[in-house]
Each structure stands twice: as C-alpha cells, then as structure tokens.
N, C-alpha and C. Protein backbone atom coordinates (compact mmCIF):
# COMPACT_ATOMS: atom_id res chain seq x y z
N MET A 1 -6.39 20.90 27.35
CA MET A 1 -5.42 20.91 28.59
C MET A 1 -5.35 19.78 29.12
N PRO A 2 -4.61 18.86 29.46
CA PRO A 2 -4.93 17.69 29.75
C PRO A 2 -5.03 18.27 31.05
N GLU A 3 -6.05 17.51 32.11
CA GLU A 3 -6.32 17.86 33.99
C GLU A 3 -4.85 17.62 34.49
N HIS A 4 -4.04 16.03 33.71
CA HIS A 4 -2.72 15.96 34.89
C HIS A 4 -1.41 15.70 34.07
N MET A 5 -0.85 16.83 34.35
CA MET A 5 0.00 16.41 33.59
C MET A 5 1.33 15.59 34.12
N PRO A 6 2.00 14.60 33.18
CA PRO A 6 3.31 13.49 33.79
C PRO A 6 4.18 14.91 34.62
N THR A 7 4.84 13.97 36.02
CA THR A 7 5.48 14.59 36.65
C THR A 7 7.10 14.65 36.31
N ASP A 8 7.47 12.98 35.49
CA ASP A 8 8.84 12.95 35.07
C ASP A 8 9.31 13.84 33.72
N ALA A 9 10.02 14.51 34.31
CA ALA A 9 10.55 16.13 33.22
C ALA A 9 10.81 14.86 31.83
N GLU A 10 11.57 13.91 32.03
CA GLU A 10 12.22 13.70 31.20
C GLU A 10 11.42 12.88 30.10
N THR A 11 10.29 12.57 30.36
CA THR A 11 9.20 11.99 29.83
C THR A 11 8.53 12.91 29.04
N VAL A 12 7.92 14.05 29.83
CA VAL A 12 7.70 14.85 28.50
C VAL A 12 8.23 15.88 28.25
N ALA A 13 9.52 15.54 28.04
CA ALA A 13 10.42 16.14 26.87
C ALA A 13 10.86 14.77 25.85
N THR A 14 10.71 13.83 25.65
CA THR A 14 10.64 12.56 25.04
C THR A 14 8.98 13.08 24.49
N ALA A 15 7.95 13.03 24.97
CA ALA A 15 6.90 12.89 24.40
C ALA A 15 6.47 13.85 23.20
N ALA A 16 7.57 14.95 23.85
CA ALA A 16 7.42 16.63 23.01
C ALA A 16 8.09 16.86 21.93
N LEU A 17 9.40 15.88 21.97
CA LEU A 17 10.14 15.64 20.70
C LEU A 17 9.45 14.39 19.65
N LEU A 18 8.84 13.83 20.54
CA LEU A 18 7.83 12.63 19.55
C LEU A 18 6.92 13.63 18.61
N PHE A 19 6.30 14.55 19.70
CA PHE A 19 4.91 15.23 18.91
C PHE A 19 5.78 16.05 17.79
N GLU A 20 6.96 16.55 18.31
CA GLU A 20 7.94 17.84 16.87
C GLU A 20 8.35 16.33 15.95
N ALA A 21 8.50 15.30 15.65
CA ALA A 21 8.73 14.68 14.45
C ALA A 21 7.51 14.42 13.54
N GLY A 22 6.41 13.98 14.24
CA GLY A 22 4.92 14.03 13.68
C GLY A 22 4.97 15.39 12.49
N ALA A 23 5.30 16.68 13.02
CA ALA A 23 5.59 18.17 12.26
C ALA A 23 5.63 17.59 11.44
N LEU A 24 6.80 16.94 10.75
CA LEU A 24 7.55 16.44 9.56
C LEU A 24 6.17 15.84 8.24
N ARG A 25 5.42 15.46 8.55
CA ARG A 25 4.54 15.28 7.90
C ARG A 25 4.15 16.21 7.02
N ASN A 26 4.05 17.72 8.15
CA ASN A 26 3.41 18.69 7.16
C ASN A 26 4.29 19.57 7.05
N GLN A 27 5.59 19.49 6.81
CA GLN A 27 6.98 20.14 6.05
C GLN A 27 7.35 19.71 4.59
N PRO A 28 6.82 20.69 3.30
CA PRO A 28 6.74 20.14 2.66
C PRO A 28 8.41 20.09 2.08
N ARG A 29 8.70 19.46 1.42
CA ARG A 29 10.17 19.43 0.32
C ARG A 29 9.80 20.36 -0.13
N THR A 30 10.67 21.44 -0.55
CA THR A 30 10.55 22.96 -1.22
C THR A 30 11.04 22.44 -2.42
N GLY A 31 12.04 21.89 -3.04
CA GLY A 31 13.09 21.92 -4.09
C GLY A 31 12.10 21.86 -5.20
N TRP A 32 11.49 21.11 -5.01
CA TRP A 32 10.05 20.35 -6.27
C TRP A 32 9.54 21.30 -7.36
N PRO A 33 9.23 22.51 -6.66
CA PRO A 33 8.54 23.92 -7.84
C PRO A 33 9.49 24.08 -8.73
N TYR A 34 11.04 23.95 -8.67
CA TYR A 34 12.02 24.57 -9.19
C TYR A 34 11.72 23.62 -10.67
N ASP A 35 10.96 22.49 -10.58
CA ASP A 35 11.24 21.78 -11.51
C ASP A 35 9.81 21.53 -12.06
N GLY A 36 8.86 22.57 -11.64
CA GLY A 36 7.30 22.87 -11.81
C GLY A 36 6.54 21.96 -11.42
N VAL A 37 6.81 20.88 -10.61
CA VAL A 37 6.18 20.38 -9.91
C VAL A 37 4.94 21.48 -8.54
N PRO A 38 3.97 21.62 -8.73
CA PRO A 38 2.83 22.49 -7.63
C PRO A 38 3.39 22.20 -6.23
N VAL A 39 3.51 22.94 -5.55
CA VAL A 39 3.38 22.51 -4.17
C VAL A 39 2.11 21.77 -3.11
N SER A 40 1.04 22.19 -3.82
CA SER A 40 -0.47 21.95 -3.49
C SER A 40 0.31 19.79 -4.45
N SER A 41 1.15 20.02 -4.80
CA SER A 41 0.94 18.00 -5.54
C SER A 41 3.17 17.38 -4.85
N THR A 42 3.14 18.49 -3.82
CA THR A 42 4.84 17.80 -3.66
C THR A 42 4.55 17.21 -2.41
N GLU A 43 5.71 16.13 -1.68
CA GLU A 43 6.08 14.97 -1.26
C GLU A 43 6.40 16.23 0.32
N THR A 44 6.21 15.48 1.70
CA THR A 44 6.96 16.55 2.67
C THR A 44 7.98 15.31 2.96
N VAL A 45 8.63 16.25 3.55
CA VAL A 45 9.61 15.82 4.85
C VAL A 45 9.80 14.45 4.87
N ALA A 46 8.67 13.88 5.96
CA ALA A 46 7.86 12.39 6.00
C ALA A 46 8.30 11.72 5.45
N GLU A 47 7.83 11.99 4.14
CA GLU A 47 7.18 11.28 2.68
C GLU A 47 8.72 10.41 2.27
N HIS A 48 9.70 11.46 2.69
CA HIS A 48 10.75 11.57 2.04
C HIS A 48 11.06 10.92 2.66
N SER A 49 11.07 10.50 4.50
CA SER A 49 11.94 10.11 5.14
C SER A 49 11.63 8.92 4.54
N HIS A 50 10.53 8.34 5.10
CA HIS A 50 10.11 7.17 5.01
C HIS A 50 10.92 6.25 3.72
N ARG A 51 10.15 6.61 2.51
CA ARG A 51 11.98 5.80 1.06
C ARG A 51 12.64 5.87 1.27
N THR A 52 13.63 6.74 1.72
CA THR A 52 14.86 6.74 2.24
C THR A 52 15.26 5.44 2.97
N THR A 53 14.31 5.61 4.04
CA THR A 53 14.80 4.17 4.79
C THR A 53 14.60 2.81 4.67
N VAL A 54 13.75 2.65 3.71
CA VAL A 54 13.64 1.58 2.97
C VAL A 54 14.48 1.74 2.57
N ILE A 55 14.64 2.62 1.22
CA ILE A 55 15.86 2.87 0.49
C ILE A 55 17.37 2.25 1.21
N GLY A 56 17.34 3.35 2.43
CA GLY A 56 18.51 2.65 3.05
C GLY A 56 19.08 1.31 3.27
N VAL A 57 18.48 0.49 3.74
CA VAL A 57 17.80 -0.67 4.35
C VAL A 57 18.52 -1.68 3.17
N ALA A 58 17.56 -1.08 1.97
CA ALA A 58 17.96 -2.11 0.65
C ALA A 58 19.70 -2.03 0.14
N LEU A 59 20.33 -1.10 -0.02
CA LEU A 59 21.58 0.29 -0.27
C LEU A 59 22.36 -0.96 0.87
N ALA A 60 22.48 -1.04 1.50
CA ALA A 60 23.26 -1.53 2.68
C ALA A 60 23.01 -3.19 3.26
N ALA A 61 22.07 -4.17 2.44
CA ALA A 61 22.31 -5.47 2.41
C ALA A 61 23.25 -6.11 1.16
N MET A 62 23.12 -4.43 0.21
CA MET A 62 23.44 -5.19 -0.64
C MET A 62 25.25 -4.44 -0.29
N GLU A 63 25.65 -3.60 0.43
CA GLU A 63 26.79 -2.82 0.29
C GLU A 63 26.75 -4.23 1.91
N GLY A 64 26.84 -4.67 2.34
CA GLY A 64 27.55 -5.36 3.22
C GLY A 64 27.78 -4.84 4.57
N ALA A 65 26.80 -4.06 4.41
CA ALA A 65 26.91 -2.62 5.44
C ALA A 65 25.52 -2.81 6.43
N ASP A 66 25.51 -2.50 8.30
CA ASP A 66 24.46 -2.71 8.67
C ASP A 66 22.96 -2.71 8.76
N PRO A 67 21.78 -2.66 7.87
CA PRO A 67 21.05 -2.22 7.44
C PRO A 67 20.08 -1.79 8.60
N ALA A 68 19.81 -2.44 9.92
CA ALA A 68 19.36 -1.61 11.00
C ALA A 68 19.67 0.00 11.45
N ARG A 69 21.25 -0.52 11.44
CA ARG A 69 21.80 1.26 11.41
C ARG A 69 21.61 2.18 10.32
N THR A 70 21.57 1.77 9.01
CA THR A 70 21.68 2.82 8.21
C THR A 70 19.68 2.93 8.13
N ALA A 71 19.02 2.36 8.53
CA ALA A 71 17.65 2.87 8.62
C ALA A 71 17.44 3.68 10.22
N LEU A 72 18.06 3.15 10.92
CA LEU A 72 17.98 4.33 12.20
C LEU A 72 18.46 6.29 11.57
N LEU A 73 19.53 5.83 10.78
CA LEU A 73 20.48 6.93 10.37
C LEU A 73 19.73 7.62 9.01
N CYS A 74 18.92 6.86 8.22
CA CYS A 74 17.98 7.60 7.66
C CYS A 74 16.84 8.06 7.79
N ALA A 75 16.33 7.51 9.42
CA ALA A 75 14.60 7.96 9.71
C ALA A 75 15.37 9.11 10.21
N LEU A 76 15.88 9.04 11.03
CA LEU A 76 16.18 10.87 11.92
C LEU A 76 17.16 11.50 10.96
N HIS A 77 17.86 11.74 9.87
CA HIS A 77 18.64 11.96 8.57
C HIS A 77 17.74 13.86 8.73
N ASP A 78 16.63 14.19 8.81
CA ASP A 78 16.01 15.24 8.67
C ASP A 78 15.34 16.26 9.49
N LEU A 79 15.68 14.79 10.56
CA LEU A 79 14.33 15.57 12.14
C LEU A 79 14.24 17.36 12.17
N HIS A 80 15.48 17.93 12.42
CA HIS A 80 16.28 18.78 12.36
C HIS A 80 15.51 20.20 11.09
N GLU A 81 14.34 19.46 10.26
CA GLU A 81 13.68 20.16 9.17
C GLU A 81 12.95 20.53 9.92
N THR A 82 12.06 20.05 11.30
CA THR A 82 11.11 21.04 12.15
C THR A 82 11.51 22.20 12.06
N ARG A 83 12.85 22.93 13.03
CA ARG A 83 12.76 23.46 13.32
C ARG A 83 13.53 24.84 12.39
N ILE A 84 14.43 24.09 10.91
CA ILE A 84 15.03 24.81 9.88
C ILE A 84 14.18 24.60 9.12
N GLY A 85 13.21 23.97 8.09
CA GLY A 85 12.60 23.97 6.84
C GLY A 85 13.86 23.01 6.08
N ASP A 86 13.58 23.23 4.85
CA ASP A 86 14.34 22.07 3.98
C ASP A 86 14.61 23.08 3.06
N GLN A 87 15.95 22.99 2.98
CA GLN A 87 16.58 23.86 2.40
C GLN A 87 17.20 23.12 1.69
N THR A 88 16.93 23.98 0.23
CA THR A 88 17.53 23.25 -1.21
C THR A 88 18.90 23.86 -1.46
N PRO A 89 19.49 23.87 -2.42
CA PRO A 89 20.37 23.34 -3.00
C PRO A 89 20.55 25.40 -3.10
N VAL A 90 19.71 25.58 -3.49
CA VAL A 90 19.35 26.73 -4.17
C VAL A 90 19.82 28.08 -3.20
N THR A 91 18.91 26.81 -2.58
CA THR A 91 18.88 28.21 -0.82
C THR A 91 20.27 28.30 -0.13
N ARG A 92 20.90 27.11 -0.32
CA ARG A 92 21.91 27.07 0.30
C ARG A 92 23.37 28.51 -0.08
N ARG A 93 22.86 28.73 -1.01
CA ARG A 93 24.06 29.94 -2.16
C ARG A 93 23.57 31.23 -0.85
N TYR A 94 22.57 31.73 -0.72
CA TYR A 94 22.17 32.60 0.17
C TYR A 94 22.12 32.21 1.28
N VAL A 95 21.71 31.17 2.00
CA VAL A 95 21.14 31.49 3.77
C VAL A 95 22.08 30.33 4.23
N THR A 96 22.71 30.71 5.27
CA THR A 96 23.39 29.89 6.19
C THR A 96 22.69 29.47 7.20
N THR A 97 22.12 28.27 7.26
CA THR A 97 20.93 27.87 8.54
C THR A 97 21.84 26.59 9.53
N ALA A 98 21.38 26.85 10.97
CA ALA A 98 22.22 25.81 11.26
C ALA A 98 22.61 24.82 11.46
N ASP A 99 23.40 24.24 11.86
CA ASP A 99 24.07 22.97 11.83
C ASP A 99 23.03 21.90 12.29
N PRO A 100 22.76 20.89 11.78
CA PRO A 100 21.69 20.04 11.69
C PRO A 100 22.01 19.26 13.11
N ARG A 101 23.66 19.38 13.12
CA ARG A 101 23.63 18.27 14.61
C ARG A 101 22.97 19.38 15.78
N LYS A 102 23.02 21.27 15.79
CA LYS A 102 23.39 22.06 17.17
C LYS A 102 21.93 21.68 16.97
N VAL A 103 21.35 21.40 15.96
CA VAL A 103 19.35 22.06 16.06
C VAL A 103 19.41 20.09 16.90
N THR A 104 19.92 18.90 16.23
CA THR A 104 19.35 17.85 17.12
C THR A 104 19.39 18.00 18.17
N ALA A 105 20.51 18.26 18.71
CA ALA A 105 21.01 18.49 20.38
C ALA A 105 19.78 19.47 21.21
N ASP A 106 19.51 20.63 20.61
CA ASP A 106 18.27 21.15 21.77
C ASP A 106 17.32 20.43 20.96
N GLN A 107 16.59 19.93 20.76
CA GLN A 107 15.20 19.13 20.12
C GLN A 107 15.65 18.44 20.83
N VAL A 108 16.67 17.30 21.69
CA VAL A 108 16.48 15.99 22.60
C VAL A 108 16.85 17.29 23.51
N THR A 109 17.31 18.07 24.20
CA THR A 109 17.56 18.83 25.55
C THR A 109 16.65 17.98 26.62
N GLY A 110 16.47 17.52 27.50
CA GLY A 110 15.57 17.18 28.55
C GLY A 110 15.01 16.24 28.38
N THR A 111 15.94 15.20 27.49
CA THR A 111 15.43 13.63 27.38
C THR A 111 16.07 13.17 28.20
N PRO A 112 16.01 11.79 28.14
CA PRO A 112 16.48 10.51 28.82
C PRO A 112 18.12 10.76 27.93
N SER A 113 18.84 10.39 29.28
CA SER A 113 20.38 10.60 28.70
C SER A 113 20.47 9.29 27.39
N ALA A 114 19.60 8.15 27.46
CA ALA A 114 19.81 7.35 26.34
C ALA A 114 19.00 8.00 25.12
N VAL A 115 18.18 8.09 25.09
CA VAL A 115 17.83 8.75 24.26
C VAL A 115 18.00 10.00 23.52
N GLY A 116 18.66 11.29 24.20
CA GLY A 116 19.76 12.08 23.74
C GLY A 116 21.00 11.37 22.66
N SER A 117 21.62 10.60 23.38
CA SER A 117 22.96 9.98 22.96
C SER A 117 22.04 8.99 21.67
N ALA A 118 21.28 8.15 22.12
CA ALA A 118 20.88 7.50 20.22
C ALA A 118 20.85 8.53 19.39
N VAL A 119 20.06 9.88 19.29
CA VAL A 119 19.29 10.43 18.51
C VAL A 119 20.32 11.33 18.02
N THR A 120 21.52 12.35 19.26
CA THR A 120 22.44 12.70 18.69
C THR A 120 23.89 12.19 17.70
N ALA A 121 23.30 10.92 18.17
CA ALA A 121 25.53 10.18 17.62
C ALA A 121 24.36 9.58 16.16
N ALA A 122 23.34 9.80 15.95
CA ALA A 122 22.97 8.96 14.44
C ALA A 122 22.99 10.17 13.62
N VAL A 123 22.61 11.36 13.77
CA VAL A 123 23.07 12.66 13.08
C VAL A 123 23.96 12.52 13.11
N GLU A 124 25.32 12.77 14.62
CA GLU A 124 26.95 13.05 13.57
C GLU A 124 26.95 11.86 12.72
N GLU A 125 27.05 10.69 12.99
CA GLU A 125 26.85 9.66 12.03
C GLU A 125 26.60 10.12 10.85
N PHE A 126 25.35 10.16 10.54
CA PHE A 126 24.75 10.67 8.70
C PHE A 126 25.55 12.12 7.80
N GLU A 127 25.77 13.06 9.32
CA GLU A 127 26.21 14.21 8.60
C GLU A 127 27.87 14.13 8.98
N ALA A 128 29.06 13.09 9.34
CA ALA A 128 29.80 13.20 9.05
C ALA A 128 30.13 12.43 7.71
N GLY A 129 29.23 11.31 7.01
CA GLY A 129 29.37 10.43 6.30
C GLY A 129 30.49 9.57 6.21
N GLU A 130 30.91 8.83 7.05
CA GLU A 130 31.83 8.60 7.33
C GLU A 130 32.28 6.75 7.11
N THR A 131 31.44 6.37 7.98
CA THR A 131 30.66 4.68 7.85
C THR A 131 29.92 4.36 6.98
N PRO A 132 30.54 3.12 6.60
CA PRO A 132 29.64 2.34 5.93
C PRO A 132 27.99 2.40 6.09
N GLU A 133 27.91 2.46 6.27
CA GLU A 133 26.41 2.86 7.32
C GLU A 133 25.90 4.22 6.96
N ALA A 134 26.62 5.74 7.11
CA ALA A 134 26.16 6.39 6.66
C ALA A 134 26.36 6.93 4.85
N ARG A 135 27.64 6.48 4.98
CA ARG A 135 27.59 6.27 3.09
C ARG A 135 25.80 5.96 2.52
N CYS A 136 25.89 5.15 2.96
CA CYS A 136 24.36 3.80 2.27
C CYS A 136 23.55 5.10 2.85
N ALA A 137 23.05 5.50 3.84
CA ALA A 137 22.23 6.56 3.89
C ALA A 137 21.95 7.77 3.29
N ARG A 138 23.11 8.52 3.19
CA ARG A 138 23.53 9.71 2.61
C ARG A 138 23.04 9.51 1.15
N ASP A 139 23.48 8.00 0.29
CA ASP A 139 22.92 7.45 -1.30
C ASP A 139 21.46 7.09 -0.89
N ALA A 140 21.15 6.94 -0.35
CA ALA A 140 19.91 6.78 -0.49
C ALA A 140 18.94 7.95 -0.14
N ASP A 141 19.48 9.06 0.56
CA ASP A 141 18.48 10.39 0.75
C ASP A 141 18.83 10.52 -0.77
N LYS A 142 19.95 10.35 -1.49
CA LYS A 142 19.79 10.92 -3.19
C LYS A 142 18.94 10.02 -4.05
N LEU A 143 18.88 8.74 -3.83
CA LEU A 143 18.39 8.31 -4.56
C LEU A 143 17.08 8.14 -4.26
N ASP A 144 15.59 8.46 -3.28
CA ASP A 144 14.46 8.84 -3.11
C ASP A 144 14.60 9.89 -3.80
N CYS A 145 15.25 11.20 -3.87
CA CYS A 145 15.18 11.58 -4.06
C CYS A 145 14.75 11.52 -5.80
N LEU A 146 15.78 10.76 -6.37
CA LEU A 146 16.23 11.08 -7.74
C LEU A 146 14.68 9.75 -8.33
N TYR A 147 14.16 8.70 -7.58
CA TYR A 147 12.74 7.99 -7.50
C TYR A 147 11.74 8.65 -7.91
N ARG A 148 11.91 9.90 -6.74
CA ARG A 148 10.91 10.89 -6.73
C ARG A 148 10.75 11.44 -7.99
N ALA A 149 11.99 12.15 -8.42
CA ALA A 149 12.11 12.66 -10.25
C ALA A 149 11.85 11.89 -11.16
N LEU A 150 11.99 10.82 -10.92
CA LEU A 150 10.86 9.86 -11.82
C LEU A 150 9.35 9.80 -12.00
N GLU A 151 9.29 9.73 -10.94
CA GLU A 151 7.64 9.38 -10.88
C GLU A 151 7.34 11.20 -11.35
N TYR A 152 7.23 12.33 -11.06
CA TYR A 152 7.21 13.04 -11.12
C TYR A 152 7.25 13.13 -12.75
N ARG A 153 8.69 12.97 -13.56
CA ARG A 153 8.70 13.26 -14.84
C ARG A 153 8.18 12.12 -15.47
N ALA A 154 7.53 11.01 -15.32
CA ALA A 154 6.78 10.03 -15.95
C ALA A 154 4.87 10.94 -15.79
N ILE A 155 4.94 11.39 -15.25
CA ILE A 155 2.98 12.21 -15.55
C ILE A 155 3.72 13.33 -15.61
N GLY A 156 4.80 14.06 -16.15
CA GLY A 156 4.58 15.24 -17.04
C GLY A 156 5.47 16.65 -16.02
N TYR A 157 6.36 16.62 -15.71
CA TYR A 157 7.34 17.66 -15.31
C TYR A 157 8.38 17.28 -15.42
N PRO A 158 9.39 18.31 -15.49
CA PRO A 158 10.34 18.14 -15.89
C PRO A 158 11.31 18.12 -15.33
N THR A 159 11.97 17.27 -14.80
CA THR A 159 13.01 16.78 -13.75
C THR A 159 14.37 16.32 -14.28
N ASP A 160 13.85 16.35 -15.42
CA ASP A 160 15.80 15.51 -15.74
C ASP A 160 17.33 15.87 -15.34
N GLY A 161 16.77 17.41 -14.74
CA GLY A 161 18.16 17.94 -14.45
C GLY A 161 18.40 17.05 -12.97
N LYS A 162 17.03 17.14 -12.08
CA LYS A 162 17.56 16.70 -10.94
C LYS A 162 17.98 15.49 -11.08
N ILE A 163 16.89 14.52 -12.44
CA ILE A 163 17.52 13.31 -12.34
C ILE A 163 19.27 12.76 -12.28
N GLU A 164 20.08 14.06 -13.10
CA GLU A 164 21.25 13.43 -13.51
C GLU A 164 21.97 13.95 -12.15
N ARG A 165 21.59 15.32 -11.44
CA ARG A 165 22.14 15.58 -10.60
C ARG A 165 22.43 14.84 -9.29
N CYS A 166 21.13 14.12 -8.98
CA CYS A 166 20.90 13.19 -7.58
C CYS A 166 22.30 11.56 -8.28
N ARG A 167 22.23 11.36 -9.48
CA ARG A 167 22.96 10.14 -10.03
C ARG A 167 23.91 10.76 -9.74
N ALA A 168 24.83 12.76 -10.05
CA ALA A 168 25.40 12.57 -10.54
C ALA A 168 26.69 12.00 -8.40
N ALA A 169 25.73 12.38 -8.13
CA ALA A 169 25.97 13.00 -6.28
C ALA A 169 26.27 11.36 -5.71
N LEU A 170 26.08 10.14 -6.02
CA LEU A 170 25.88 8.75 -5.39
C LEU A 170 27.51 8.51 -5.36
N LYS A 171 27.85 7.69 -4.31
CA LYS A 171 28.61 7.04 -3.85
C LYS A 171 28.94 5.84 -3.63
N THR A 172 28.24 4.75 -3.87
CA THR A 172 28.40 3.28 -3.70
C THR A 172 27.66 2.79 -4.83
N ALA A 173 28.73 1.81 -5.82
CA ALA A 173 28.52 1.54 -6.86
C ALA A 173 27.05 0.80 -6.74
N SER A 174 26.30 0.52 -5.28
CA SER A 174 24.83 0.08 -5.19
C SER A 174 23.89 1.03 -5.71
N ALA A 175 24.12 2.07 -5.03
CA ALA A 175 23.64 2.50 -5.36
C ALA A 175 23.17 3.49 -6.91
N ARG A 176 24.18 3.39 -7.31
CA ARG A 176 24.60 3.90 -8.86
C ARG A 176 23.80 2.56 -9.71
N SER A 177 24.04 1.22 -9.42
CA SER A 177 23.17 0.47 -9.77
C SER A 177 21.58 0.36 -10.23
N LEU A 178 21.24 0.90 -8.62
CA LEU A 178 19.99 0.71 -8.49
C LEU A 178 19.63 2.30 -8.96
N ALA A 179 19.74 3.25 -9.43
CA ALA A 179 19.43 4.19 -10.06
C ALA A 179 19.35 4.21 -11.40
N ASP A 180 20.64 3.24 -12.07
CA ASP A 180 20.45 2.61 -13.41
C ASP A 180 19.16 1.70 -13.44
N ALA A 181 19.28 1.27 -12.34
CA ALA A 181 17.44 0.18 -13.13
C ALA A 181 16.58 1.04 -13.19
N ALA A 182 16.67 1.85 -12.31
CA ALA A 182 15.40 2.78 -11.81
C ALA A 182 14.51 3.56 -13.30
N THR A 183 16.22 4.23 -13.67
CA THR A 183 15.51 4.85 -15.10
C THR A 183 15.84 4.21 -16.25
N ALA A 184 16.22 2.69 -16.16
CA ALA A 184 15.56 2.32 -17.39
C ALA A 184 14.04 1.99 -17.22
N MET A 185 13.33 2.36 -16.20
CA MET A 185 11.63 1.18 -16.37
C MET A 185 11.26 2.21 -15.81
N GLU A 186 10.03 1.86 -15.93
CA GLU A 186 8.58 2.90 -15.59
C GLU A 186 8.86 2.34 -13.84
N PRO A 187 8.12 4.30 -13.85
CA PRO A 187 7.56 3.78 -11.93
C PRO A 187 6.67 2.88 -12.33
N ALA A 188 5.84 2.47 -12.16
CA ALA A 188 4.30 2.06 -11.91
C ALA A 188 4.69 0.45 -12.49
N GLN A 189 6.21 -0.11 -13.20
CA GLN A 189 5.87 -1.63 -14.14
C GLN A 189 6.22 -2.46 -12.18
N TRP A 190 6.15 -1.67 -11.02
CA TRP A 190 6.25 -2.94 -9.86
C TRP A 190 4.93 -3.22 -9.82
N GLN A 191 3.72 -2.88 -10.82
CA GLN A 191 2.68 -3.63 -10.24
C GLN A 191 2.31 -4.60 -11.06
N ARG A 192 3.32 -4.90 -12.19
CA ARG A 192 3.52 -5.56 -13.16
C ARG A 192 3.96 -6.84 -13.32
N PRO A 193 4.09 -8.12 -13.74
CA PRO A 193 4.95 -9.31 -13.02
C PRO A 193 6.42 -8.59 -14.13
N LEU A 194 7.93 -8.18 -13.31
CA LEU A 194 8.99 -8.18 -13.86
C LEU A 194 8.93 -9.05 -14.69
N PRO A 195 10.23 -8.94 -15.83
CA PRO A 195 10.84 -9.55 -16.42
C PRO A 195 11.47 -11.08 -15.47
N ASP A 196 11.51 -11.77 -16.34
CA ASP A 196 12.58 -13.19 -16.34
C ASP A 196 13.95 -12.94 -16.96
N VAL A 197 14.71 -12.12 -15.74
CA VAL A 197 16.05 -12.27 -16.27
C VAL A 197 16.73 -13.11 -16.16
N SER A 198 16.27 -14.53 -15.32
CA SER A 198 17.54 -15.95 -15.19
C SER A 198 17.63 -16.51 -16.54
N ALA A 199 17.09 -16.67 -17.54
CA ALA A 199 18.04 -17.14 -19.03
C ALA A 199 18.69 -16.30 -19.57
N VAL A 200 19.19 -14.68 -18.68
CA VAL A 200 20.60 -14.34 -19.42
C VAL A 200 21.49 -14.23 -18.60
N ARG A 201 21.49 -14.58 -17.35
CA ARG A 201 22.40 -14.94 -16.69
C ARG A 201 23.70 -16.37 -16.71
C-alpha cells in the first residue's frame, strides 16, 4: 500500500477508472471458441479495441465523418466489459446484462464532471448509433471482428460463418468495400509490396 494516499477524491476516482480500463488486457473475447479457436489463442478485449480504433479512423476519413470523434467512440465502446464481460450473440439469447450506459455511469462515478461527461457521452453516442461517427465506430467494431476471423481462418480455424455475419452487419459503403478488399487478400499481404493498381484506373 502507498504511504500517502492522494486527498483529491476526484483524482483517486479517475486513477481507479484508468486501472479498470487496463483490466481489458486480461478480458478475453469469448466468441472465438465457438469457431474452434482455443481459449489460449483468443484475443483480449483491449486488443480488439485497439484495431477497432484504427479502423474507425480510416473508415471515418473515407465516409467524411470526424476521425477523432470516431476514434474516441471506438476506444471506449467496450469499456463496460470490465464489469459484465464480453457477451456473445448466443449468450444474449438467454442472459440479460446491464445496459452499457448504466455500467459506464457507475464506472465514472466520482471522477471530475468533465471526465465523466466525456466518457458517458461517447458511450451514449456509440450505443445510439445515430451520428455518422457512431455508424463508423459500430462498423469498425464489426470490421475488426471480420478481419480477425480472416486471420484465424488463414491458420486453419473454420470462421466462415463469422465472416459472413460480420459482413452482413455493415452499414456504410466504405466498410463494405474494406470488407471486400480484406476477403480478397491474405492477412499477411501487408508485409509484401502491394500490387500497382494505378494502371487499371
């Protein structure tokens, strides 16, 4: 235990939130074992959130939305899973979990109002799915799952069903084009020079 605890309660609450966010490094994504991927090989929620954020930036730029706002929504979209876990579509048929907005409100309790408002507003926007940034963030979430499924398929796991379901859930034209491009290439192709497509334009 530290010898001297900070006296500012809001700072302590914010530090606690940041420690909690770090717990996503140890929170596995639970749907992959349904596709034969061993639990020991599945990604964590933090790993998923990172590439979702990168995809969100690219997707927002392609769609004319705000990349920075989209990145914020992506970075925070699964923060609530520290408390309720990663629920799969199968799980949700039988188990009712807390609304992510309610969980987030609890997570930011005691933090400075500016911190609490920034986090809760982002989660609310993502969950509502009505703004261009939220649509991009939600598509980025599905695209990361599709890309990961393609990576798992490349090493022998039967993830075709997940690839199809993720592709069908995409709403934006740019996300669909990124899905089509991904399914037409090998996941490791980025390590080699990409083909010159300028000649066919």
